[in-house]
Coordinates of C-alpha atoms and ligand atoms in Angstrom, one line a residue:
X1137 CA 15.2 -29.6 1.8
X1138 CA 11.6 -30.7 0.7
X1139 CA 10.3 -29.6 -2.8
X1140 CA 7.1 -30.2 -4.4
X1141 CA 8.4 -29.8 -7.7
X1142 CA 12.1 -29.7 -7.5
X1143 CA 12.7 -29.3 -11.5
X1144 CA 10.8 -26.2 -11.9
X1145 CA 11.6 -24.8 -8.5
X1146 CA 15.4 -25.0 -9.2
X1147 CA 15.4 -24.2 -12.9
X1148 CA 18.4 -22.3 -13.8
X1149 CA 17.6 -18.5 -14.4
X1150 CA 18.5 -18.9 -18.2
X1151 CA 16.0 -21.7 -18.6
X1152 CA 13.3 -20.0 -16.4
X1153 CA 13.6 -16.8 -18.6
X1154 CA 13.4 -18.9 -21.7
X1155 CA 10.3 -20.6 -20.3
X1156 CA 9.2 -17.1 -19.5
X1157 CA 9.5 -15.8 -23.0
X1158 CA 7.6 -18.7 -24.4
X1159 CA 4.8 -18.4 -22.1
X1160 CA 4.8 -14.6 -22.5
X1161 CA 4.2 -15.1 -26.1
X1162 CA 1.5 -17.6 -25.7
X1163 CA -0.3 -15.4 -23.1
X1164 CA -0.3 -12.4 -25.4
X1165 CA -1.7 -14.5 -28.2
X1166 CA -4.4 -15.9 -25.6
X1167 CA -5.4 -12.3 -24.6
X1168 CA -6.3 -11.3 -28.2
X1169 CA -9.3 -13.6 -27.7
X1170 CA -10.6 -11.0 -24.9
X1171 CA -12.9 -8.1 -25.8
X1172 CA -10.6 -5.8 -23.7
X1173 CA -7.1 -6.9 -24.9
X1174 CA -8.0 -7.4 -28.5
X1175 CA -8.1 -3.5 -28.9
X1176 CA -5.2 -2.9 -26.4
X1177 CA -2.7 -5.3 -28.3
X1178 CA -3.3 -3.9 -31.6
X1179 CA 0.1 -2.5 -31.9
X1180 CA 2.1 -5.4 -30.2
X1181 CA 3.9 -7.9 -32.1
X1182 CA 4.9 -10.6 -29.6
X1183 CA 6.6 -12.7 -32.1
X1184 CA 9.7 -10.2 -31.9
X1185 CA 9.9 -10.9 -28.0
X1186 CA 13.4 -12.3 -27.0
X1187 CA 13.5 -11.3 -23.3
X1188 CA 10.8 -11.5 -20.7
X1189 CA 11.4 -7.6 -20.3
X1190 CA 9.8 -7.1 -23.6
X1191 CA 6.8 -7.2 -21.8
X1192 CA 7.3 -3.5 -21.0
X1193 CA 6.0 -2.4 -24.4
X1194 CA 2.4 -3.6 -23.5
X1195 CA 0.2 -1.0 -21.6
X1196 CA -0.7 -1.5 -18.0
X1197 CA -3.8 -3.2 -16.7
X1198 CA -5.3 -1.6 -13.8
X1199 CA -8.2 -2.3 -11.5
X1200 CA -10.2 0.1 -13.2
X1201 CA -9.8 -1.8 -16.4
X1202 CA -11.2 -5.0 -14.7
X1203 CA -14.1 -2.9 -13.4
X1204 CA -15.0 -1.2 -16.5
X1205 CA -14.9 -4.5 -18.1
X1206 CA -17.1 -6.2 -15.6
X1207 CA -18.3 -9.1 -16.2
X1208 CA -16.7 -11.3 -18.9
X1209 CA -14.7 -8.5 -20.8
X1210 CA -11.5 -10.0 -20.2
X1211 CA -12.2 -13.6 -20.5
X1212 CA -10.5 -15.5 -23.2
X1213 CA -12.4 -18.9 -23.2
X1214 CA -16.1 -19.8 -23.7
X1215 CA -18.1 -19.5 -20.8
X1216 CA -18.9 -23.3 -20.6
X1217 CA -15.0 -23.7 -19.9
X1218 CA -15.1 -21.7 -16.8
X1219 CA -15.5 -23.7 -13.6
X1220 CA -14.9 -21.0 -10.7
X1221 CA -15.4 -17.4 -10.0
X1222 CA -13.8 -15.4 -7.2
X1223 CA -13.8 -11.8 -6.3
X1224 CA -11.4 -9.3 -4.9
X1225 CA -12.3 -8.2 -1.3
X1226 CA -12.1 -4.5 -1.9
X1227 CA -14.8 -2.8 -0.1
X1228 CA -14.9 0.2 -2.4
X1229 CA -16.3 0.5 -5.9
X1230 CA -17.7 -2.4 -8.0
X1231 CA -16.2 -5.7 -7.3
X1232 CA -13.6 -7.3 -9.6
X1233 CA -14.5 -10.7 -10.7
X1234 CA -11.9 -13.5 -11.7
X1235 CA -12.6 -16.7 -13.6
X1236 CA -11.1 -19.8 -13.7
X1237 CA -10.9 -22.9 -16.0
X1238 CA -10.5 -26.4 -14.6
X1239 CA -6.6 -26.1 -15.7
X1240 CA -6.4 -22.9 -13.8
X1241 CA -7.6 -24.3 -10.5
X1242 CA -5.1 -27.2 -11.2
X1243 CA -2.3 -24.7 -12.0
X1244 CA -3.1 -22.6 -8.8
X1245 CA -3.4 -25.8 -6.7
X1246 CA 0.2 -26.9 -7.9
X1247 CA 1.5 -23.4 -6.9
X1248 CA 0.0 -23.5 -3.7
X1249 CA 1.3 -27.2 -3.0
X1250 CA 4.8 -25.8 -3.7
X1251 CA 4.2 -23.3 -1.1
X1252 CA 3.1 -25.5 1.6
X1253 CA 5.9 -28.0 1.1
X1254 CA 8.6 -25.3 1.1
X1255 CA 7.9 -24.5 4.7
X1256 CA 8.4 -28.1 5.8
X1257 CA 4.8 -28.7 6.1
X1258 CA 3.8 -32.3 4.5
X1259 CA 1.4 -34.7 4.0
X1260 CA 1.2 -36.2 7.7
X1261 CA 0.1 -32.6 8.9
X1262 CA -3.4 -31.8 10.2
X1263 CA -4.2 -28.6 8.6
X1264 CA -6.7 -26.1 9.9
X1265 CA -7.6 -23.5 7.3
X1266 CA -8.9 -20.7 9.7
X1267 CA -9.5 -18.3 6.8
X1268 CA -12.7 -17.3 5.0
X1269 CA -14.1 -19.7 2.3
X1270 CA -16.2 -18.4 -0.6
X1271 CA -15.5 -15.5 -3.0
X1272 CA -12.3 -14.6 -1.0
X1273 CA -9.5 -16.8 -2.3
X1274 CA -7.9 -17.6 0.9
X1275 CA -9.9 -20.5 2.1
X1276 CA -10.3 -22.4 -1.2
X1277 CA -6.7 -21.6 -2.4
X1278 CA -5.1 -23.2 0.4
X1279 CA -7.5 -26.1 0.5
X1280 CA -6.8 -27.3 -2.9
X1281 CA -3.1 -26.9 -2.5
X1282 CA -3.3 -28.8 0.8
X1283 CA -5.4 -31.1 -0.7
X1284 CA -2.8 -32.0 -3.5
X1285 CA -0.3 -32.5 -0.7
X1286 CA -2.4 -34.9 1.0
X1287 CA -2.7 -33.0 4.2
X1288 CA -5.7 -33.9 6.5
X1289 CA -7.7 -30.6 6.2
X1290 CA -10.0 -29.1 8.5
X1291 CA -11.9 -26.5 6.7
X1292 CA -12.9 -24.5 9.7
X1293 CA -13.3 -21.0 7.9
X1294 CA -13.0 -17.9 9.9
X1295 CA -14.8 -17.1 13.1
X1296 CA -16.6 -19.1 16.2
X1297 CA -13.0 -18.7 17.9
X1298 CA -13.7 -21.3 20.7
X1299 CA -14.9 -23.8 18.4
X1300 CA -11.6 -23.4 16.4
X1301 CA -9.6 -23.8 19.7
X1302 CA -11.6 -26.9 20.4
X1303 CA -10.8 -28.4 16.9
X1304 CA -7.2 -27.6 17.4
X1305 CA -7.3 -29.5 20.5
X1306 CA -9.4 -32.4 19.6
X1307 CA -7.9 -33.1 16.1
X1308 CA -4.2 -32.2 17.2
X1309 CA -3.8 -29.5 14.5
X1310 CA -0.1 -29.2 13.5
X1311 CA -0.4 -26.2 10.8
X1312 CA -2.7 -23.3 10.4
X1313 CA -3.4 -20.8 8.0
X1314 CA -5.0 -17.4 9.0
X1315 CA -4.7 -13.7 8.9
X1316 CA -1.8 -12.5 11.4
X1317 CA -4.5 -10.3 13.2
X1318 CA -7.1 -13.3 13.6
X1319 CA -4.4 -15.7 15.0
X1320 CA -3.3 -13.3 17.5
X1321 CA -6.9 -13.0 18.5
X1322 CA -7.3 -16.6 18.9
X1323 CA -4.2 -16.8 21.2
X1324 CA -5.9 -14.1 23.3
X1325 CA -9.1 -16.1 23.7
X1326 CA -6.9 -19.4 24.5
X1327 CA -5.3 -17.4 27.2
X1328 CA -8.8 -16.0 28.3
X1329 CA -9.9 -19.7 28.6
X1330 CA -6.9 -20.7 30.8
X1331 CA -5.2 -22.6 27.8
X1332 CA -1.4 -22.1 27.1
X1333 CA -1.1 -21.6 23.2
X1334 CA 2.4 -23.3 23.5
X1335 CA 0.8 -26.6 24.5
X1336 CA -1.1 -27.3 21.3
X1337 CA 0.4 -29.5 18.6
X1338 CA 0.8 -26.8 16.4
X1339 CA 4.3 -26.3 14.7
X1340 CA 3.8 -24.5 11.5
X1341 CA 1.5 -21.2 10.5
X1342 CA 0.9 -19.4 7.4
X1343 CA -0.3 -15.9 7.5
X1344 CA -1.0 -13.4 4.9
X1345 CA -3.7 -11.3 3.3
X1346 CA -2.9 -8.3 5.1
X1347 CA 0.3 -6.2 5.8
X1348 CA 2.2 -7.2 9.2
X1349 CA 5.4 -6.5 10.3
X1350 CA 8.5 -8.8 11.2
X1351 CA 7.8 -8.0 14.8
X1352 CA 4.3 -9.3 14.5
X1353 CA 5.6 -12.6 13.0
X1354 CA 8.0 -13.0 15.7
X1355 CA 5.1 -12.3 18.3
X1356 CA 3.1 -15.2 16.7
X1357 CA 5.8 -17.5 16.8
X1358 CA 6.8 -16.7 20.2
X1359 CA 3.0 -16.9 21.6
X1360 CA 2.6 -20.5 20.0
X1361 CA 6.1 -21.5 19.8
X1362 CA 5.8 -22.3 16.3
X1363 CA 7.3 -21.3 12.9
X1364 CA 5.5 -18.8 10.9
X1365 CA 5.6 -18.0 7.3
X1366 CA 4.5 -15.1 5.2
X1367 CA 2.1 -15.6 2.2
X1368 CA 1.5 -13.0 -0.5
X1369 CA -1.1 -13.2 -3.2
X1370 CA -4.4 -11.4 -4.4
X1371 CA -7.4 -12.5 -6.2
X1372 CA -6.5 -11.2 -9.5
X1373 CA -3.6 -13.2 -9.5
X1374 CA -5.3 -16.4 -8.2
X1375 CA -5.3 -15.6 -4.7
X1376 CA -2.4 -17.1 -2.2
X1377 CA 0.3 -19.0 -3.9
X1378 CA 1.9 -15.8 -5.8
X1379 CA 4.7 -15.6 -3.3
X1380 CA 5.7 -17.5 0.2
X1381 CA 8.4 -17.9 2.4
X1382 CA 10.8 -20.9 2.4
X1383 CA 12.6 -22.2 5.4
X1384 CA 15.3 -19.7 5.0
X1385 CA 12.6 -16.8 5.8
X1386 CA 14.7 -14.2 3.9
X1387 CA 12.1 -12.9 1.4
X1388 CA 8.9 -14.7 -0.4
X1389 CA 9.7 -16.8 -3.6
X1390 CA 7.4 -15.5 -6.4
X1391 CA 7.0 -18.3 -8.8
X1392 CA 8.5 -16.9 -11.8
X1393 CA 7.2 -19.8 -14.2
X1394 CA 3.6 -18.5 -13.7
X1395 CA 4.1 -14.7 -12.8
X1396 CA 6.4 -12.4 -14.6
X1397 CA 7.4 -9.5 -12.2
X1398 CA 8.2 -5.9 -12.7
X1399 CA 9.0 -3.2 -9.8
X1400 CA 7.9 0.2 -11.1
X1401 CA 7.8 3.8 -9.7
X1402 CA 3.9 3.9 -8.6
X1403 CA 3.9 7.6 -9.8
X1404 CA 5.4 7.4 -13.1
X1405 CA 5.3 3.7 -14.0
X1406 CA 9.1 3.8 -14.8
X1407 CA 10.8 0.5 -14.1
X1408 CA 13.0 0.6 -10.9
X1409 CA 16.3 -0.9 -10.4
X1410 CA 16.5 -4.1 -8.7
X1411 CA 16.5 -3.7 -5.0
X1412 CA 14.5 -0.4 -5.0
X1413 CA 11.2 -0.2 -3.4
X1414 CA 8.2 0.1 -5.5
X1415 CA 4.7 -1.0 -6.9
X1416 CA 4.7 -4.6 -8.1
X1417 CA 3.4 -5.3 -11.6
X1418 CA 2.7 -8.7 -12.5
X1419 CA 1.8 -10.6 -15.8
X1420 CA 0.4 -14.1 -15.5
X1421 CA 2.2 -16.7 -17.5
X1422 CA 0.0 -19.7 -17.0
X1423 CA -3.6 -18.6 -16.8
X1424 CA -6.2 -19.7 -19.3
X1425 CA -9.6 -18.1 -18.6
X1426 CA -8.4 -14.7 -17.6
X1427 CA -4.8 -13.9 -18.2
X1428 CA -3.8 -10.2 -16.8
X1429 CA -0.7 -8.3 -18.5
X1430 CA 1.2 -6.1 -16.7
X1431 CA -1.3 -5.8 -13.8
X1432 CA -0.7 -2.8 -11.2
X1433 CA -1.0 -4.8 -7.9
X1434 CA -0.8 -1.5 -6.0
X1435 CA 1.3 -3.2 -3.5
X1436 CA 4.6 -1.9 -2.5
X1437 CA 7.7 -4.1 -2.2
X1438 CA 11.3 -4.7 -3.3
X1439 CA 13.3 -7.4 -5.0
X1440 CA 15.8 -9.1 -2.7
X1441 CA 18.7 -8.4 -4.9
X1442 CA 21.3 -10.8 -3.9
X1443 CA 21.7 -12.6 -7.1
X1444 CA 19.0 -15.1 -6.6
X1445 CA 21.2 -17.2 -4.2
X1446 CA 18.8 -18.3 -1.7
X1447 CA 20.3 -21.2 0.2
X1448 CA 17.2 -23.3 0.0
X1449 CA 18.1 -24.0 -3.7
X1450 CA 15.2 -22.2 -5.5
X1451 CA 15.8 -19.8 -8.1
X1452 CA 12.7 -18.0 -8.2
X1453 CA 13.1 -14.4 -7.3
X1454 CA 12.3 -13.2 -3.7
X1455 CA 10.3 -9.9 -2.7
X1456 CA 10.4 -8.4 0.6
X1457 CA 7.5 -8.2 3.0
X1458 CA 4.8 -6.1 1.6
X1459 CA 4.9 -2.6 3.1
X1460 CA 1.3 -1.8 2.2
X1461 CA -0.8 -0.8 -0.7
X1462 CA 0.3 2.6 -2.4
X1463 CA -3.3 3.7 -1.2
X1464 CA -2.4 2.7 2.2
X1465 CA -0.1 5.7 2.6
X1466 CA -1.1 8.4 5.2
X1467 CA 0.2 11.9 4.8
X1468 CA 0.2 13.2 8.5
X1469 CA 1.5 16.9 8.9
X1470 CA 3.0 16.7 5.5
X1471 CA 4.9 13.3 6.2
X1472 CA 4.5 10.2 4.2
X1473 CA 3.7 7.1 6.3
X1474 CA 2.5 3.4 6.3
X1475 CA 0.6 1.9 9.2
X1476 CA 3.0 -1.0 9.1
X1477 CA 5.8 1.3 10.3
X1478 CA 3.8 2.2 13.4
X1479 CA 3.1 -1.6 14.0
X1480 CA 6.7 -2.5 13.7
X1481 CA 7.4 -0.2 16.6
X1482 CA 4.5 -1.1 18.8
X1483 CA 5.4 -4.8 18.6
X1484 CA 8.7 -4.3 19.9
X1485 CA 7.3 -3.7 23.4
X1486 CA 6.5 -6.7 25.1
X1487 CA 3.8 -4.9 27.2
X1488 CA 1.8 -4.1 24.1
X1489 CA -0.9 -6.9 23.5
X1490 CA -2.2 -8.0 20.1
X1491 CA -4.3 -5.3 19.0
X1492 CA -4.0 -1.3 18.1
X1493 CA -5.6 1.3 16.0
X1494 CA -4.4 4.4 14.6
X1495 CA -6.7 7.5 14.7
X1496 CA -6.2 10.6 12.3
X1497 CA -8.2 13.7 13.1
X1498 CA -8.2 17.3 12.5
X1499 CA -7.9 19.5 15.4
X1500 CA -8.0 23.1 14.9
X1501 CA -7.2 22.6 11.3
X1502 CA -4.1 20.5 12.3
X1503 CA -3.7 16.8 11.8
X1504 CA -3.6 14.7 14.9
X1505 CA -2.3 11.3 15.2
X1506 CA -3.4 9.0 18.1
X1507 CA -2.4 5.4 18.6
X1508 CA -4.7 3.4 20.6
X1509 CA -2.9 0.5 22.1
X1510 CA -4.0 -2.5 23.9
X1511 CA -1.8 -3.4 26.9
X1512 CA -1.5 -7.0 28.7
X1513 CA -3.5 -7.1 31.8
X1514 CA -0.6 -7.1 34.2
X1515 CA 0.3 -3.6 33.0
X1516 CA -2.9 -2.3 34.8
X1517 CA -1.9 -3.1 38.3
X1518 CA -1.9 0.4 39.6
X1519 CA 1.8 1.3 38.8
X1520 CA 1.3 4.5 37.2
X1521 CA 4.9 5.4 36.8
X1522 CA 5.6 2.3 34.7
X1523 CA 2.7 3.3 32.5
X1524 CA 4.1 7.0 32.0
X1525 CA 7.3 5.5 31.1
X1526 CA 6.1 3.1 28.6
X1527 CA 4.0 6.1 27.2
X1528 CA 7.2 8.1 26.9
X1529 CA 9.0 5.3 25.3
X1530 CA 6.4 4.2 22.8
X1531 CA 6.0 8.0 21.7
X1532 CA 9.6 8.4 21.3
X1533 CA 10.1 5.2 19.2
X1534 CA 7.2 5.9 16.8
X1535 CA 8.5 9.7 16.5
X1536 CA 11.9 8.4 15.6
X1537 CA 10.5 5.9 13.0
X1538 CA 7.9 8.3 11.2
X1539 CA 9.0 11.7 12.2
X1540 CA 5.4 12.5 13.8
X1541 CA 4.7 12.7 17.5
X1542 CA 1.8 10.6 18.2
X1543 CA -0.5 10.9 21.1
X1544 CA -0.7 7.4 22.9
X1545 CA -3.8 6.0 24.6
X1546 CA -3.5 2.8 26.4
X1547 CA -6.6 0.3 26.7
X1548 CA -7.3 -2.9 28.3
X1549 CA -7.2 -6.2 25.9
X1550 CA -10.5 -6.6 24.2
X1551 CA -11.2 -3.0 24.0
X1552 CA -10.8 -2.2 20.3
X1553 CA -12.9 -3.7 17.7
X1554 CA -11.9 -7.1 16.1
X1555 CA -12.1 -8.4 12.7
X1556 CA -12.2 -11.8 11.6
X1557 CA -10.8 -11.3 8.1
X1558 CA -8.5 -8.4 7.4
X1559 CA -8.0 -6.0 10.2
X1560 CA -9.1 -2.5 9.8
X1561 CA -6.2 -0.4 11.5
X1562 CA -6.8 3.2 10.3
X1563 CA -9.7 5.4 11.3
X1564 CA -9.2 8.9 9.2
X1565 CA -11.9 11.3 10.0
X1566 CA -10.0 14.3 8.5
X1567 CA -12.0 14.4 5.4
X1568 CA -15.4 14.3 7.3
X1569 CA -17.1 17.7 7.8
Ligands
DLL1634 O1 -5.7 -11.6 0.4 C1 -5.3 -13.4 -1.0 C2 -4.6 -14.2 0.1 C3 -5.2 -14.9 0.8 C4 -3.2 -14.0 0.2 C5 -4.7 -15.5 1.9 C6 -2.7 -14.7 1.2 C7 -3.5 -15.4 2.1 P1 -7.3 -10.1 -1.9 O2 -8.5 -10.4 -1.0 O3 -7.3 -9.9 -3.4 O4 -6.4 -11.4 -2.0 O5 -6.3 -9.0 -1.3 C8 -5.1 -8.9 -2.0 O6 -4.1 -8.1 0.2 O7 -3.0 -6.8 -2.9 C9 -2.2 -6.9 -0.7 O8 -2.4 -5.6 -0.4 C10 -2.8 -7.7 0.5 N1 -1.9 -8.9 0.9 C11 -2.1 -10.0 0.5 N2 -1.1 -10.9 1.2 C12 -0.3 -10.0 1.8 C13 0.9 -10.1 2.8 C14 -5.9 -12.0 -0.8 N3 1.4 -11.4 2.9 C15 -4.2 -8.0 -1.1 N4 1.2 -9.1 3.1 C16 -2.9 -7.6 -1.8 C17 0.8 -8.0 3.0 C18 -0.7 -8.6 1.7 N5 -0.4 -7.6 2.2

């Protein structure tokens, strides 16, 4: 089993918690240097902390707090110590900006290096980073980690799909990093160009930045004949490198020496028992420029509660696949559902191609749910009985999963819009007049 930092990755729980308490105290003390936290922490005495969960006496920090304190309101260091700024990819409201010192970049790169090595990728791999560089953290985050590991990096960024494929071929790429929706699109283009995705030298893929189902992971693994690993992070917590799957693929290890995790009820903020699904709340433990205390991520997941016994030997807690953001929840005919539930069903059908869209409309004052599904070309050979049967099967499976009956619309591949970054899966016109 390869490790980047075996000592810290396998630290026994009591030592890990001891380290967390120490770092939590340091972080709270550091936070007092920021305009925002100075006021917030008036009634907190961190010297009394004896357990990591003592964090719960501190108020939550929200995205709105970050927006209200734009630009430097949460920064704890003089401006000249800041070496990098990133921004969250949110499309609504004011951008949230994050700052890093040189040491922050170093710590982040170390965390990403652990993730990369944990999947079996190594120095001799050729790594194509097929994700946006710039203010988005996906590109530079993985880049710095991969450079630490010593991989040959092709910083190809996103887009220009034919060129991506050419680079993969010419330079024998063995590992890629991409959003799951974009790497599926790349495989469509390969097939369109008469190429077999299995015949490249690829062996490992890192996918993340958007919700995707287990079925989608398997789809990518089958199409490329590679091993695919889920990667979770967000700009406010550095970016990628917060949690990542190891070779066991039974949840993502969240690096607890740098992130203190709580799972709370998204409505009440109350702590949930281990194993219950709720909103992830994270405190950074090793950030200098802009530490965050009890940050409400808005992401829904659960802790995998099997006594932190991952057979890879790492003791850092594992979280489940992210179901979606709390605000991704759709209420259709009074039923709560997440787009990822529909994706999970669709990807079980081998006839279904790589793209789909969920349309919500109001028809005669009632909610109507349509799932537009691209099928592989072989399904359009005039056999209408086969298409009808598939429609019935998909409708029933989705209804069984979400308790709402959808209307299914079949489309040829390439009909639906493609995004090179995070996929936009839902079109909801119900609020429009
Ligand atoms: O998406 C950081 C990242 C880049 C992660 C590359 C992984 C790979 P933001 O743009 O700030 O940062 O978006 C963060 O994306 O709160 C989740 O809702 C979602 N997200 C990220 N990773 C996953 C994942 C980057 N593996 C937001 N599964 C987060 C599901 C994910 N959702």
